[in-house]
Every structure is written in structure tokens, then in C-alpha cells.
Short mmCIF file of C-alpha atoms in Angstrom, two decimals:
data_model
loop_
_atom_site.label_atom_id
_atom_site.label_comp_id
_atom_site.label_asym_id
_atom_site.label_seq_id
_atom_site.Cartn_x
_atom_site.Cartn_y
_atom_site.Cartn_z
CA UNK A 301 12.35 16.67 -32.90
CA UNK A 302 9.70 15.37 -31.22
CA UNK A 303 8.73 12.45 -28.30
CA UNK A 304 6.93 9.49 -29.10
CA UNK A 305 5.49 7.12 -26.14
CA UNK A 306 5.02 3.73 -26.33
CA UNK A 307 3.93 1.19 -23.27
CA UNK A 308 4.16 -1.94 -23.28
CA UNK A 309 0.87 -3.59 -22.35
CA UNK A 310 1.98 -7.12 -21.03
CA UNK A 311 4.25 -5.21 -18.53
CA UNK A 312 2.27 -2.93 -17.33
CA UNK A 313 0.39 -3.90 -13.89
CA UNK A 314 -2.63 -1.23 -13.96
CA UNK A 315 -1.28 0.94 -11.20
CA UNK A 316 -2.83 3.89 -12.87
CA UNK A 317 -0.25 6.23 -11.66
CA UNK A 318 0.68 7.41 -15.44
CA UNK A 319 -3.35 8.09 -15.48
CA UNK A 320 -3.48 10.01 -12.50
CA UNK A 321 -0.39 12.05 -13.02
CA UNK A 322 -1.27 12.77 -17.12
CA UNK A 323 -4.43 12.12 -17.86
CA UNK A 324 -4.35 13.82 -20.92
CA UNK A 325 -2.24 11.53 -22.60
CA UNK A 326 -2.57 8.63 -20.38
CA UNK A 327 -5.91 6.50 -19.75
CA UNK A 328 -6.35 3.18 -18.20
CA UNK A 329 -8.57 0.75 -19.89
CA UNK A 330 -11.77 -0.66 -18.49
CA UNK A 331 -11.59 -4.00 -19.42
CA UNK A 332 -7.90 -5.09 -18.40
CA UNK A 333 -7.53 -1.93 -15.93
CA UNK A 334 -3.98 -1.81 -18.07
CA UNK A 335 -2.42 1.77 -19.68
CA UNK A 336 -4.00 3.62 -22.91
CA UNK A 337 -2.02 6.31 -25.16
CA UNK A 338 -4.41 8.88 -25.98
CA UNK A 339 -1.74 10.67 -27.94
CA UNK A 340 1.81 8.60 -28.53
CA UNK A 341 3.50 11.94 -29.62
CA UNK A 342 2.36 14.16 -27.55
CA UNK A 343 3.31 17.97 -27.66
CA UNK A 344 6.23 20.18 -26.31
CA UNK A 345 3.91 21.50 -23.48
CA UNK A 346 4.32 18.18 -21.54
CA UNK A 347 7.24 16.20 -22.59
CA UNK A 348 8.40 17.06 -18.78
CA UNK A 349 5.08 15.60 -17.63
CA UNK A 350 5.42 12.52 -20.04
CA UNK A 351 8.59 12.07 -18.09
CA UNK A 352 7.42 12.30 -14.93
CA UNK A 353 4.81 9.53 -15.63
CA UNK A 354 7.53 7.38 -17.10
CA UNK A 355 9.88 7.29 -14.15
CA UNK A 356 6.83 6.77 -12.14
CA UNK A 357 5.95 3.68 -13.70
CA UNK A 358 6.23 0.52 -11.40
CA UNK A 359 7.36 -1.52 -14.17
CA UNK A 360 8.48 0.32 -16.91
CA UNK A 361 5.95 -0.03 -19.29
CA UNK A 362 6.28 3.67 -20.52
CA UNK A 363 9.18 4.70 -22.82
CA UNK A 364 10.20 7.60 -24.73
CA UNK A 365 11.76 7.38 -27.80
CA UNK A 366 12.95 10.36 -29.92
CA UNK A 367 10.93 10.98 -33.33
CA UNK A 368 12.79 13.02 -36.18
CA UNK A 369 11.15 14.36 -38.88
CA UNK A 370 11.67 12.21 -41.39
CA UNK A 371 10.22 9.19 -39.16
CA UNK A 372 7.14 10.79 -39.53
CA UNK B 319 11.79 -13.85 30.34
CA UNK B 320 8.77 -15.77 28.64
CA UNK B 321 6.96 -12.25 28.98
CA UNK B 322 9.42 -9.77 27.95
CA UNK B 323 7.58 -8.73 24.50
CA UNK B 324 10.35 -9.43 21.84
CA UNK B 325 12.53 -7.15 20.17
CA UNK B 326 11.04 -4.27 17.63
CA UNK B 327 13.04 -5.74 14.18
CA UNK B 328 15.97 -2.59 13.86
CA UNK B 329 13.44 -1.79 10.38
CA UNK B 330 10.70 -0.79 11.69
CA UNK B 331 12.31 1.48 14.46
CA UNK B 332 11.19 5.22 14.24
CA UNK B 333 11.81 8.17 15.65
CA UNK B 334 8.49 9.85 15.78
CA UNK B 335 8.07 10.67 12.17
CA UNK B 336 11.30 9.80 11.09
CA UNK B 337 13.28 6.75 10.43
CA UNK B 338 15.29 5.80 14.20
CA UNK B 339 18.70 6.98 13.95
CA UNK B 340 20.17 3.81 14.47
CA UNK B 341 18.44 2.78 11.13
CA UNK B 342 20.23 6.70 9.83
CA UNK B 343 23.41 5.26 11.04
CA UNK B 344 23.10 2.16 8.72
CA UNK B 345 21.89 4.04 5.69
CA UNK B 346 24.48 5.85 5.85
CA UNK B 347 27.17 3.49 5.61
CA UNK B 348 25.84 2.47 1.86
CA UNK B 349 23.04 1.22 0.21
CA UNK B 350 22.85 -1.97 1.05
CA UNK B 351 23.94 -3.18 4.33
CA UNK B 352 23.77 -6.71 5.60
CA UNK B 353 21.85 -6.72 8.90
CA UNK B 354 20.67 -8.68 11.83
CA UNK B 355 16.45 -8.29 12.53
CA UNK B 356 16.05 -9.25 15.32
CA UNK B 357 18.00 -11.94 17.55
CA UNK B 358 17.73 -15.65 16.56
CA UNK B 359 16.26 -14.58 13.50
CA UNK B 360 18.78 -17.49 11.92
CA UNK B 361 22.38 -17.13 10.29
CA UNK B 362 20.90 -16.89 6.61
CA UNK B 363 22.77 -13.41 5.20
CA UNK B 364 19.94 -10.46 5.37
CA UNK B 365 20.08 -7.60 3.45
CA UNK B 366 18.46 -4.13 4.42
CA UNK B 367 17.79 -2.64 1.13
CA UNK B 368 17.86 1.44 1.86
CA UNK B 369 18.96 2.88 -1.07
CA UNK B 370 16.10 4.59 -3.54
CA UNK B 371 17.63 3.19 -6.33
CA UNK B 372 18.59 -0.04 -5.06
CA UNK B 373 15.22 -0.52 -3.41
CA UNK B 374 13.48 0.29 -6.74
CA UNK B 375 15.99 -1.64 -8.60
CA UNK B 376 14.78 -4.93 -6.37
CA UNK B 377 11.29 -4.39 -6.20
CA UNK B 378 11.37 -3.89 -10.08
CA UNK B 379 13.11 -7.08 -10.87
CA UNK B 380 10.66 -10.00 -10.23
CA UNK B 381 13.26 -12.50 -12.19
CA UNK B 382 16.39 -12.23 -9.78
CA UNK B 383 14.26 -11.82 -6.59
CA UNK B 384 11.50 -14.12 -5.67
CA UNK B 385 8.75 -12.92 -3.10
CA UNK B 386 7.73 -16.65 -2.61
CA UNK B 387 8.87 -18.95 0.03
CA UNK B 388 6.83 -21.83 -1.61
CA UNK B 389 7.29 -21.36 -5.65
CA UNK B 390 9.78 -23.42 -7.36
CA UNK B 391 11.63 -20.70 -8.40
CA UNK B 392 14.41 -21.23 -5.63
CA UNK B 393 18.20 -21.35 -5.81
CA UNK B 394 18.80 -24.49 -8.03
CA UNK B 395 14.85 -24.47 -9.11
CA UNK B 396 14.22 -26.86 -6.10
CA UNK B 397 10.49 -26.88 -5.19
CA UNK B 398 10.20 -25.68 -1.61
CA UNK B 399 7.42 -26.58 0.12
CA UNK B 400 3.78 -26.58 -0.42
CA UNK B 401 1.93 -23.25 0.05
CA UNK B 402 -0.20 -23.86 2.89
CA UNK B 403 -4.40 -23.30 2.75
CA UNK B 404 -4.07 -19.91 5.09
CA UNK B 405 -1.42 -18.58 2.56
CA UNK B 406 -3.32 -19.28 -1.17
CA UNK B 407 -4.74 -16.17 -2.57
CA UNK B 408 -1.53 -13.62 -0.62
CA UNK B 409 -0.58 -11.98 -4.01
CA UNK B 410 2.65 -10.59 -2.65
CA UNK B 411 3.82 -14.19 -1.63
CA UNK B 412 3.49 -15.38 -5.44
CA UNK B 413 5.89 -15.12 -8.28
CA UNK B 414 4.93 -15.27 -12.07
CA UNK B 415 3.75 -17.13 -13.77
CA UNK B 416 1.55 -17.35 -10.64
CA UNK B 417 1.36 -14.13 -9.44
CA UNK B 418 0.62 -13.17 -13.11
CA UNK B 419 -2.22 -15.23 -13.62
CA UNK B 420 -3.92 -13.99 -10.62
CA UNK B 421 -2.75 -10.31 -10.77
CA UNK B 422 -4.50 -9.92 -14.67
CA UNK B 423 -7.83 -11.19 -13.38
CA UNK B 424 -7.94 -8.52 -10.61
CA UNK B 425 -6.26 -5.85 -11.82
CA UNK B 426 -9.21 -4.55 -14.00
CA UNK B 427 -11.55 -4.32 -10.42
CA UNK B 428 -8.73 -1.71 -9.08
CA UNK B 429 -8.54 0.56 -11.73
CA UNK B 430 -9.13 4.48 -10.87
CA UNK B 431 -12.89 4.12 -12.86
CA UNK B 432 -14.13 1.57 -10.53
CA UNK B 433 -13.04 2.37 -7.22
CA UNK B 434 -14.33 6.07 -8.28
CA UNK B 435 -18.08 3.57 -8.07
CA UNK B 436 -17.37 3.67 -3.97
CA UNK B 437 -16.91 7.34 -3.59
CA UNK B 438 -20.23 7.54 -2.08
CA UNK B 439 -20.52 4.87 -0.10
CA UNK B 440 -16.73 6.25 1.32
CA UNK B 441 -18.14 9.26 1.81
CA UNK B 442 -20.91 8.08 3.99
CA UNK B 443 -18.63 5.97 6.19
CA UNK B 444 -16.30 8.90 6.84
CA UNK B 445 -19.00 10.80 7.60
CA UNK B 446 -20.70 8.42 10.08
CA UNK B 447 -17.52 8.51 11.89
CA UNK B 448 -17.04 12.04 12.35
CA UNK B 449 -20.29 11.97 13.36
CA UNK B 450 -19.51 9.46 16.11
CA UNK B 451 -16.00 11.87 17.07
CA UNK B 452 -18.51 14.74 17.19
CA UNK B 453 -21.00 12.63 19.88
CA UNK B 454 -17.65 11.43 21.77
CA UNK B 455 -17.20 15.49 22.79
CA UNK B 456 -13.94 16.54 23.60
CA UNK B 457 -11.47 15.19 23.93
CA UNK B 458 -11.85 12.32 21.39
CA UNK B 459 -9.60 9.77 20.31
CA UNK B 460 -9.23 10.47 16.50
CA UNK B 461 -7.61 6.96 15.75
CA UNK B 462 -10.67 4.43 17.72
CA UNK B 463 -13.18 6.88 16.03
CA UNK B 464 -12.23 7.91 12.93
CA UNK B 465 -8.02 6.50 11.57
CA UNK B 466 -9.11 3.02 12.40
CA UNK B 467 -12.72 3.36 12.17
CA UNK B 468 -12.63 3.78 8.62
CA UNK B 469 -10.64 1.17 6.75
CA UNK B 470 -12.93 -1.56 8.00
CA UNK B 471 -16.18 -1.18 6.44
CA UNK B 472 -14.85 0.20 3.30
CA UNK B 473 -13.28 -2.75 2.95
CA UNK B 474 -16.70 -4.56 3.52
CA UNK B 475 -18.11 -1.91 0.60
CA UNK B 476 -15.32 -2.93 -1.88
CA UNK B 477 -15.73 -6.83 -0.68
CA UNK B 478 -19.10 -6.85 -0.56
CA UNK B 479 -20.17 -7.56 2.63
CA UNK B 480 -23.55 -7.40 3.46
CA UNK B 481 -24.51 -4.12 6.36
CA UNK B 482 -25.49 -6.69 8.70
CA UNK B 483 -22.40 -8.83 8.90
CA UNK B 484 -20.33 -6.13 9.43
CA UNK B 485 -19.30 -5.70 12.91
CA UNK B 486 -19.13 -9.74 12.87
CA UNK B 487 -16.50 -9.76 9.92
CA UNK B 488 -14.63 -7.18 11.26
CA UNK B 489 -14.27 -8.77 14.69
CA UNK B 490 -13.25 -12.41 13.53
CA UNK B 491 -10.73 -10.18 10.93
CA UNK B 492 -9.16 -8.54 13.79
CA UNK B 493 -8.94 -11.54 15.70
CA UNK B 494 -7.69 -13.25 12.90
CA UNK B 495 -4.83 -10.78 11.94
CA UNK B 496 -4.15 -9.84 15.39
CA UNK B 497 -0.62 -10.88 16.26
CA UNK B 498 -0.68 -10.66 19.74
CA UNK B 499 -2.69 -13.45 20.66
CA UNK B 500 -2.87 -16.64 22.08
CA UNK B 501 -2.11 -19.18 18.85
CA UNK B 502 -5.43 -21.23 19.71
CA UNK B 503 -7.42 -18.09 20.18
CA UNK B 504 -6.04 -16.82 16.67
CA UNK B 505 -6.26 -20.25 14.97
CA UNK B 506 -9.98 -20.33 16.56
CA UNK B 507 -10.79 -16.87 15.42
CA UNK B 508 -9.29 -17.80 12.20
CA UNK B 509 -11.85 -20.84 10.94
CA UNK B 510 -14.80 -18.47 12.08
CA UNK B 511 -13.24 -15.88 9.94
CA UNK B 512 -12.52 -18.33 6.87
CA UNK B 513 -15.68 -20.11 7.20
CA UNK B 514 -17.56 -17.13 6.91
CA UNK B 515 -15.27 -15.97 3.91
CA UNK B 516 -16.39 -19.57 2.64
CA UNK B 517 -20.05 -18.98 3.03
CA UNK B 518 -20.07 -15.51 1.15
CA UNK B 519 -17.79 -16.94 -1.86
CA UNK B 520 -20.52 -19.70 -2.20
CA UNK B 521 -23.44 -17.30 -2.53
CA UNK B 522 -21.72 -15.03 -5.02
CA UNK B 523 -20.77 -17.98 -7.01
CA UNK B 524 -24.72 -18.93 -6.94
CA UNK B 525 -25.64 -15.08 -7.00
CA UNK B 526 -23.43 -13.15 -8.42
CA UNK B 527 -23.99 -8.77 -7.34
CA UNK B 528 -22.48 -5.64 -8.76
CA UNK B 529 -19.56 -6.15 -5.86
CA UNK B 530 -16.11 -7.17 -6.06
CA UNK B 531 -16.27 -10.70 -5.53
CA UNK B 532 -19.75 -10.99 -7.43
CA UNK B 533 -18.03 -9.07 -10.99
CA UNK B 534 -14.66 -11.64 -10.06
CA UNK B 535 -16.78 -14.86 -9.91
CA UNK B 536 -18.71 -13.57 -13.19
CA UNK B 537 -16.25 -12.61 -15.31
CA UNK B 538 -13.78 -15.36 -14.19
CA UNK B 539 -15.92 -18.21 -12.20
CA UNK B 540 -13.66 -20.97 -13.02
CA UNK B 541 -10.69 -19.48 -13.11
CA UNK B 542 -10.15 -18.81 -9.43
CA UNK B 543 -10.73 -21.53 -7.05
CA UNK B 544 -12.44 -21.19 -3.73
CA UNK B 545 -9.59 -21.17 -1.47
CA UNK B 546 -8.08 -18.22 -3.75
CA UNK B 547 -11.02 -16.49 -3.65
CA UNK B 548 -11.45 -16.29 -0.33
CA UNK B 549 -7.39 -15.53 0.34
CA UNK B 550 -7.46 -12.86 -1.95
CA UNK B 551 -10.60 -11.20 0.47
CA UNK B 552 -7.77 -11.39 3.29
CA UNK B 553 -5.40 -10.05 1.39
CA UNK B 554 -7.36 -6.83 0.97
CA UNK B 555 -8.23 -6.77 4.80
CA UNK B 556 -4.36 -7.30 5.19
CA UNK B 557 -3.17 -4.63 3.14
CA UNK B 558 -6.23 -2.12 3.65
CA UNK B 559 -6.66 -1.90 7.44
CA UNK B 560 -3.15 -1.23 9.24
CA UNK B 561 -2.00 1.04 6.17
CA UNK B 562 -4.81 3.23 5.94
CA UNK B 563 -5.21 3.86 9.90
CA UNK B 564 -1.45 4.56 9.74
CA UNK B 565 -1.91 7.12 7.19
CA UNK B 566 -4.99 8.62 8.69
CA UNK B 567 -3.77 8.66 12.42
CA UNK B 568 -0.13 9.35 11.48
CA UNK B 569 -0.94 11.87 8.83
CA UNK B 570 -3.31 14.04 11.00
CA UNK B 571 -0.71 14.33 13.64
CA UNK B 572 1.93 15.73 11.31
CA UNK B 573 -0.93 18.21 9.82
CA UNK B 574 -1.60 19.24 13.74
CA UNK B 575 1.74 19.57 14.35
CA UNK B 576 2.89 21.64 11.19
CA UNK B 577 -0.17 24.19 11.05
CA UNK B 578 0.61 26.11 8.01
CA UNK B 579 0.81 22.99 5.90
CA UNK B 580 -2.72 22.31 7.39
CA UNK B 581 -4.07 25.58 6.36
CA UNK B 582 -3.26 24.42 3.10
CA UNK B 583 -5.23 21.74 2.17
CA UNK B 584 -7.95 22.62 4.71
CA UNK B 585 -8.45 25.91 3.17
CA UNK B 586 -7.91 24.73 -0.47
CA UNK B 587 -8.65 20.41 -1.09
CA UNK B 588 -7.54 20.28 -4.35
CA UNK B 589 -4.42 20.77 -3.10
CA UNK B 590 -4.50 17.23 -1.41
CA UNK B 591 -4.00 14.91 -3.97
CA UNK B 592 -0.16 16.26 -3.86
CA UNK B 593 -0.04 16.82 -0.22
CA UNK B 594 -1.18 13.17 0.51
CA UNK B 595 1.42 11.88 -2.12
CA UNK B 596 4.48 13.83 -0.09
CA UNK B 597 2.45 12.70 3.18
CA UNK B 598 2.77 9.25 1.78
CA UNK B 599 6.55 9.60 0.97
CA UNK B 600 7.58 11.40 4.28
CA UNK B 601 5.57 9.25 6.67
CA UNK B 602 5.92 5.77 4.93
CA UNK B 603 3.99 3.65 7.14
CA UNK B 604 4.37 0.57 5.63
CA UNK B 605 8.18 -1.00 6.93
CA UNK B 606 8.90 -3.03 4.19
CA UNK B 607 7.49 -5.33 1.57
CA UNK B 608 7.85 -8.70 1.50
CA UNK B 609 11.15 -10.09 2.14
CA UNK B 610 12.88 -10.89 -1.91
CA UNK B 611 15.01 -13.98 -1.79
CA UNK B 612 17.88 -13.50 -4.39
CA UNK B 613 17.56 -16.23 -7.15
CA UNK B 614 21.01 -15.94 -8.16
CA UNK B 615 24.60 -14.37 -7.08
CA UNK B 616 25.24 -10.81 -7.89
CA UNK B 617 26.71 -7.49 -6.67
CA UNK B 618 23.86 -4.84 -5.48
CA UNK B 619 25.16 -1.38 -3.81
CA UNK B 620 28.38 -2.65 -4.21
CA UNK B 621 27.46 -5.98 -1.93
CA UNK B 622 27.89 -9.39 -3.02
CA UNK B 623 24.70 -11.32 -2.45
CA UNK B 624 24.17 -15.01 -2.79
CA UNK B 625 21.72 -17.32 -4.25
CA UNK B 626 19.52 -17.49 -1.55
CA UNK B 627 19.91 -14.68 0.93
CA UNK B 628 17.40 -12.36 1.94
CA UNK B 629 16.73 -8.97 1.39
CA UNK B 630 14.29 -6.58 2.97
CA UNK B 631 13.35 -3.03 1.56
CA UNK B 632 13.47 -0.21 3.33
CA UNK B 633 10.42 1.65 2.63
CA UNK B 634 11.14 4.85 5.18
CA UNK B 635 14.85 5.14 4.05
CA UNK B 636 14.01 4.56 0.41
CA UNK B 637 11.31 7.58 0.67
CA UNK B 638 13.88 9.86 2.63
CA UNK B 639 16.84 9.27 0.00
CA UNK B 640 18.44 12.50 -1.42
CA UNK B 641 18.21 10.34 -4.46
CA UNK B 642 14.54 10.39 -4.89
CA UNK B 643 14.05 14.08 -3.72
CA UNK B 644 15.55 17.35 -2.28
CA UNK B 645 15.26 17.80 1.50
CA UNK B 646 13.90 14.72 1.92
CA UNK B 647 13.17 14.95 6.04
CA UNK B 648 11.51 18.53 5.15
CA UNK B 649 7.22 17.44 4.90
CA UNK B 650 6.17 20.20 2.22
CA UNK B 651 2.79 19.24 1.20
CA UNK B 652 2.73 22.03 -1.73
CA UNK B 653 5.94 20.14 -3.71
CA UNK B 654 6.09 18.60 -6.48
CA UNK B 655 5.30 14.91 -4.94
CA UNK B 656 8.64 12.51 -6.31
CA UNK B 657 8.34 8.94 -7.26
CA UNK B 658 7.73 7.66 -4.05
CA UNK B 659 8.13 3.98 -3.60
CA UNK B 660 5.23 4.01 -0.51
CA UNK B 661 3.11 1.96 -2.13
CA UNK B 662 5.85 -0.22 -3.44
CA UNK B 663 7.71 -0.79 -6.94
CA UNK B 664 7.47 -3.45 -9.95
CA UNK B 665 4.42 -5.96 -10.09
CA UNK B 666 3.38 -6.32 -6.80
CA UNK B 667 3.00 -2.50 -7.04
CA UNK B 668 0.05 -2.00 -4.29
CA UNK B 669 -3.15 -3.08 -6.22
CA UNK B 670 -5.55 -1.01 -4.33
CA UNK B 671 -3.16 2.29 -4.50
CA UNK B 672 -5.75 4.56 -6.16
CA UNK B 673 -8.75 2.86 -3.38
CA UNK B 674 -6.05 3.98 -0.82
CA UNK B 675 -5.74 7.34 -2.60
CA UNK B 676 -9.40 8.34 -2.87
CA UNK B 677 -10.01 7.26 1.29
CA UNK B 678 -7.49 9.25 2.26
CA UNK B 679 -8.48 12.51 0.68
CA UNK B 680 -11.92 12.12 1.32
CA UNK B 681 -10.45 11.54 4.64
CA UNK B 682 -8.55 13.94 5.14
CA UNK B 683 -10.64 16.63 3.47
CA UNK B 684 -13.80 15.48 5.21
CA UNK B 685 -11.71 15.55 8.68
CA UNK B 686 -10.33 19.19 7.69
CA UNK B 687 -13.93 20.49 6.69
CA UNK B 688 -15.95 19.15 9.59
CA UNK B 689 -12.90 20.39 12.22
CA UNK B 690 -11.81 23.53 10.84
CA UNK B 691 -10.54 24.25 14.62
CA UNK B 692 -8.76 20.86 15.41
CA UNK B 693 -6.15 20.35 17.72
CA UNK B 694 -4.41 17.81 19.96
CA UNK B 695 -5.40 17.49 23.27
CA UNK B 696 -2.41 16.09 24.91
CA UNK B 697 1.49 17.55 24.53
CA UNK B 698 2.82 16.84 21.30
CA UNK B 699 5.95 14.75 23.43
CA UNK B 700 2.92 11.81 24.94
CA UNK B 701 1.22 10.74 21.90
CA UNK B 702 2.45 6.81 22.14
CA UNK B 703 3.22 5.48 18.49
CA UNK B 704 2.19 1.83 16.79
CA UNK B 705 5.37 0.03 16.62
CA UNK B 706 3.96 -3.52 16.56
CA UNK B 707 2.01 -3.72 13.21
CA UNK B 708 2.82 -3.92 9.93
CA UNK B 709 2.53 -0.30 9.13
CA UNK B 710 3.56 2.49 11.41
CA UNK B 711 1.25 4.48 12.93
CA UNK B 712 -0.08 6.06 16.18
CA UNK B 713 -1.92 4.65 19.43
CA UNK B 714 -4.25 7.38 20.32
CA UNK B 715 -4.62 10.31 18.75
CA UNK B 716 -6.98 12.90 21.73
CA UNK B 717 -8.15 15.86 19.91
CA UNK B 718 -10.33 18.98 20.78
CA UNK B 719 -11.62 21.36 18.05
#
């Protein structure tokens, strides 16, 4: 089972602290200064990161939702 | 006693580093503990907020807790009254849809990119004022020179204030901010300050440059009016001067005073960006956020608060919470840095955060690199702290190196 991420761009207030903390997955857009996915399922290597960038998230824009298999 | 200086409010006493223990004592009785600030501070119920969770669980909730004291979104949806000129433009005193509308149009001029466009011009500033510590010879006061030397003129940078203007600005700033003095010296200070303000929103408007307020007015011309235009220039001077020189001034002392965590990052800068994230969370300088005003009855840390009442957020206590991290009165720059809540939580989450970030490591660093040998020059037990200001910080800081 895998993690998918999804943010929700009207919430999100461009603190860039998801970029900072993960930029690998996480970018922040030039034009609105809100959060890009660069990857929404991102691998097994940093779900604990993904996490970390979640609960850092002023407003909760990030969430992490489980993926089976046969979602996919 | 006309001359007695009031009262420091009981949450921003400290302890040194720490939160005072009087502030300890109320922590520890719960989360949320209804409070006095200071005397005659009116019988309205107040709320200090010192729980990690229930701090983050206010800050995060812009519909039950209002940061405006002149929205209509009061207890009843009453209008209260009108914002007044001096107060358009303060972000943190709006709510949405307000705060929204203003917040989207900046936002993109913050972002990590762009403020990554002033590294230089940081650079140069932080190096001009070592240069200046270096002329002063030893000792030398680290906080004049270099803590609150610094925050000023980047702030002119990011603005866009032209070279020239800069030790005016700064000057009518202070005078303006300054809380200490006379109201008709302030309120004079003040118009020189907001005229000028005036005069450089009028010539981006008819000239826009590559600067802040030049890309704003370009981009969004119409959208913002004068007035908020030149409010939102204060707010930056209002969140960017007393915070940083905190940070600086307050963070160099703990390095002096806990060497091994100084060898560190001195001997290895990469490993700032996590020490200045536990630097933020252990020292905390700013006291609180803006007051929230509860829009409706509920039950918070097992409190009932009403419509109406008043709640203030301890930063400090909120950083120093078991709940947020272990051994949180231990500074251990090489942690993994926890969610901190120093630059605030939900949408008023500080919008210059990652400008904040990048001056204080290139402060730091470029402090570190230039001093290898720093010390204080005065027992640890006299350095006099900043209690008055907005953010917590230190007086003087003499140093020899």
C-alpha cells in the first residue's frame, strides 16, 4: 500500500515550509507563491518526511491518503 | 506614580532564555488559563493560550477566532468600528474575506525563489556591519552594530528604498514604532514617516522597478489602494525589525553561552538551517500574536469561552510544550527541529518566514566565520534583556573575539 498526497491549493497560504523541508516532492509555484506536488505518491523512502511536511503545514493544505493497489 | 513605567504584561515575562516561572506556574495548571495582563487592562475574560495544541488549534481556525477589532465578523455580526487610516494594510488585524484578498496578492513576492533574489544584497549588508563591529575594536556591542543593524536596510532592499533615503526612513520608522515616546512626538514622527511612504508609492505607481512595491503595483495596480499600499510597507518594518534583532542578539548569546553547540554550526553551516529552526523554537522571541476574539461559545482545554472574550497565544510556552517535542527547555541545535509555532500557525502564518530564514543564517554564519574566536565581554549574569518590545530580545550584547 502506498501514500498519495494531495494539497489543497485555496488553503494553502505559501509558507513554503513543505518546500523547504521536502523539496523533492514539494515545490512552491512562482506565480501564486502557493504549494506544487512534484510526485503525489511518492515512495517508501520518505513517507516519514511527507509526514513531517504535513503536520508542518500552517493550514492543512497537505493530506495523506492511503492508495491500495487496485486504486491504481 | 505618573513615572513608574507600567507593568511588563505576565506574557511576555522571561527568565533569561526561558519562559518566567510565574508564566511555568500557569502552564502548568492546564492549557488554557484565564488571566489578568496587566492591571486595568478591563474585566473582558482573557485567555492565555499555552498549550501546543491548543495554541495551534486557535491560530489554525480563522472562522471561530477573529484577529480583527474592526471587521464585522463580531459576536452577533455587529460591525465594530471603522478601521482607522494608521491601521489599513496590518495583515494580522484582518479576517477573510479581507485578509484573503490581500494575503493572495502578496503571497507570491514571499515565496523562497524570490527572496533567494536578495541574497546578495543581504550578504553585503551583513557584511558592512561586521565590518563596522570589526572598526568598533573590542569590546563591541554586537546588538547596535550588527542584531539591530541589520534588519533595517534589508528591509529597505526588499521595500525598495532607494540607498540614499535610508538612514532617513529608518529614523522616522523608529520614531514611528517607538513606543516609548511622547504621543505628539510619535504622531509627528508618524506623518513624516507616512508621507514619505506616500511619496515612494506614487513614484512606483508612475515607475514601476524590479522591487517589491514596483512588481505589487504592476502586477496588481488597481487592486490595492494607496493607503494599503503604504500600510502593508509598515507592516513589514513591524514584523521585520524587533523579530530579527531578537533572534540575532538573543540567538548569539545562547551560541556564546553553550560553546559546543557553537562549534557546530561555526565549524559546519549547513548545519544551520536546523539549528536556527530549534533556535527559533527554544528562544521564541515573538510573545504572542495578535490577540483572537472568540466568535462564538465553546469549550477549549477544557475552558468555557464566550462569544467575545479574548485570547492570547503563548508563543514561548507553546514552543516549550512536551507536546510539540522531547526536552523541550534542552537548546540542541543538531535535533530534528519540531513544528514550531515561532513564526505562528494558520493564515496569518508569518509571510516573510523564509526572508527571516535566509537573514538569519547568513547572519549567523557570516557572524561565526568572520569571529571564529567570539566571546562575551561582560559576565554572563549582566547582560540586561529587551522586555519592552514586541519580541524578546537583549539590550547590549559586548563582545571580544
Amino acid at each position: 500500500m502506498s501514500m498519495e498526497i494531495r494539497v489543497d491549493r485555496e488553503r494553502c497560504a505559501g509558507s513554503s515550509l513543505c518546500m523547504s523541508y521536502l523539496p523533492a516532492v514539494f515545490d512552491q509555484s512562482d506565480d501564486d507563491g502557493k504549494v506544487l506536488l512534484r510526485t503525489p505518491v511518492p515512495g517508501a523512502d520518505v513517507a516519514e518526511a511527507v509526514k513531517g511536511a504535513a503536520a508542518r503545514c500552517p493550514t492543512g493544505a497537505i493530506t495523506l491518503h492511503a492508495r491500495d493497489a487496485q486504486d491504481a | 506614580m505618573p513615572n513608574e513605567p507600567a507593568p511588563v504584561p505576565v506574557h511576555t515575562r522571561r527568565t533569561r532564555f526561558d519562559p518566567a516561572d510565574e508564566l511555568r506556574r500557569l502552564s502548568a495548571g492546564g492549557p488554557v488559563t484565564r488571566v489578568s495582563l496587566a492591571p486595568g487592562a478591563g474585566d473582558r475574560p482573557l485567555w492565555l493560550v499555552t498549550g501546543y495544541h491548543e495554541v495551534r488549534q486557535v491560530l489554525g481556525d480563522q472562522v471561530r477566532f477573529s484577529t480583527s477589532r474592526f471587521g464585522a465578523r463580531t459576536p452577533g455580526g455587529t460591525s465594530k468600528t471603522q478601521r482607522p487610516d494608521d491601521g489599513i494594510g496590518l495583515l494580522m488585524d484582518y479576517d477573510p474575506p479581507e485578509h484573503t484578498r490581500l494575503r493572495k496578492m502578496l503571497t507570491p513576492e514571499f515565496t523562497v525563489r524570490r527572496m533567494r533574489r536578495l541574497r546578495p544584497r543581504i550578504e553585503a549588508i551583513v557584511t558592512e556591519c561586521l565590518d563596522a563591529v570589526e572598526r568598533a575594536g573590542q569590546p563591541a556591542d554586537l546588538v547596535g552594530l550588527f542584531a539591530a543593524a541589520v534588519p533595517g536596510p534589508v528591509l529597505c532592499e526588499l521595500i525598495g528604498v532607494p540607498r540614499d533615503d535610508r538612514d532617513d526612513f529608518l529614523r522616522r520608522c523608529h520614531a514611528h514604532l517607538e513606543t516609548g515616546k511622547e504621543r505628539g512626538e510619535r504622531a509627528a514622527a508618524g506623518t513624516a514617516f507616512t508621507r514619505y511612504l506616500a511619496a515612494l508609492v506614487a513614484r512606483q505607481r508612475k515607475d514601476p522597478d524590479e522591487g517589491f512595491l514596483g512588481m505589487l503595483v504592476r502586477d496588481h495596480g488597481e487592486e490595492f489602494t494607496d493607503k494599503e499600499l503604504r500600510g502593508i510597507c509598515v507592516l513589514l518594518m513591524l514584523a521585520g525589525l524587533d523579530n530579527i534583532s531578537g533572534m540575532l542578539g538573543l540567538g548569539t548569546l545562547a551560541l556564546l553561552e553553550n560553546p559546543g553547540q557553537l562549534a557546530v554550526v561555526r565549524d559546519d553551516p549547513a548545519a544551520l538551517d536546523r539549528g536556527i529552526e530549534e533556535l527559533l523554537r527554544y528562544l521564541s522571541v515573538p510573545h504572542a500574536p495578535t490577540p483572537r476574539t472568540a466568535v462564538e461559545d465553546m469549550t477549549l482545554g477544557g475552558k468555557r469561552i464566550r462569544a467575545g472574550d479574548t485570547l492570547v497565544c503563548s508563543i514561548p510556552l507553546a514552543n516549550r510544550d512536551p507536546a510539540l517535542i522531547d526536552e523541550p527547555d534542552r537548546l540542541d541545535l543538531t535535533r530534528e527541529p519540531g513544528p514550531h509555532v515561532a513564526f505562528g500557525h494558520g493564515i496569518h502564518h508569518c509571510l516573510g518566514a523564509a526572508l527571516a530564514r535566509m537573514e538569519l543564517r547568513i547572519g549567523y554564519a557570516e557572524l561565526l566565520r568572520r569571529f571564529p574566536g567570539l566571546r562575551l565581554a561582560i559576565p554572563a549574569e549582566d547582560v540586561e534583556f529587551r522586555v519592552r518590545s514586541t519580541a524578546y530580545g537583549v539590550e547590549r550584547l559586548p563582545v571580544t573575539w
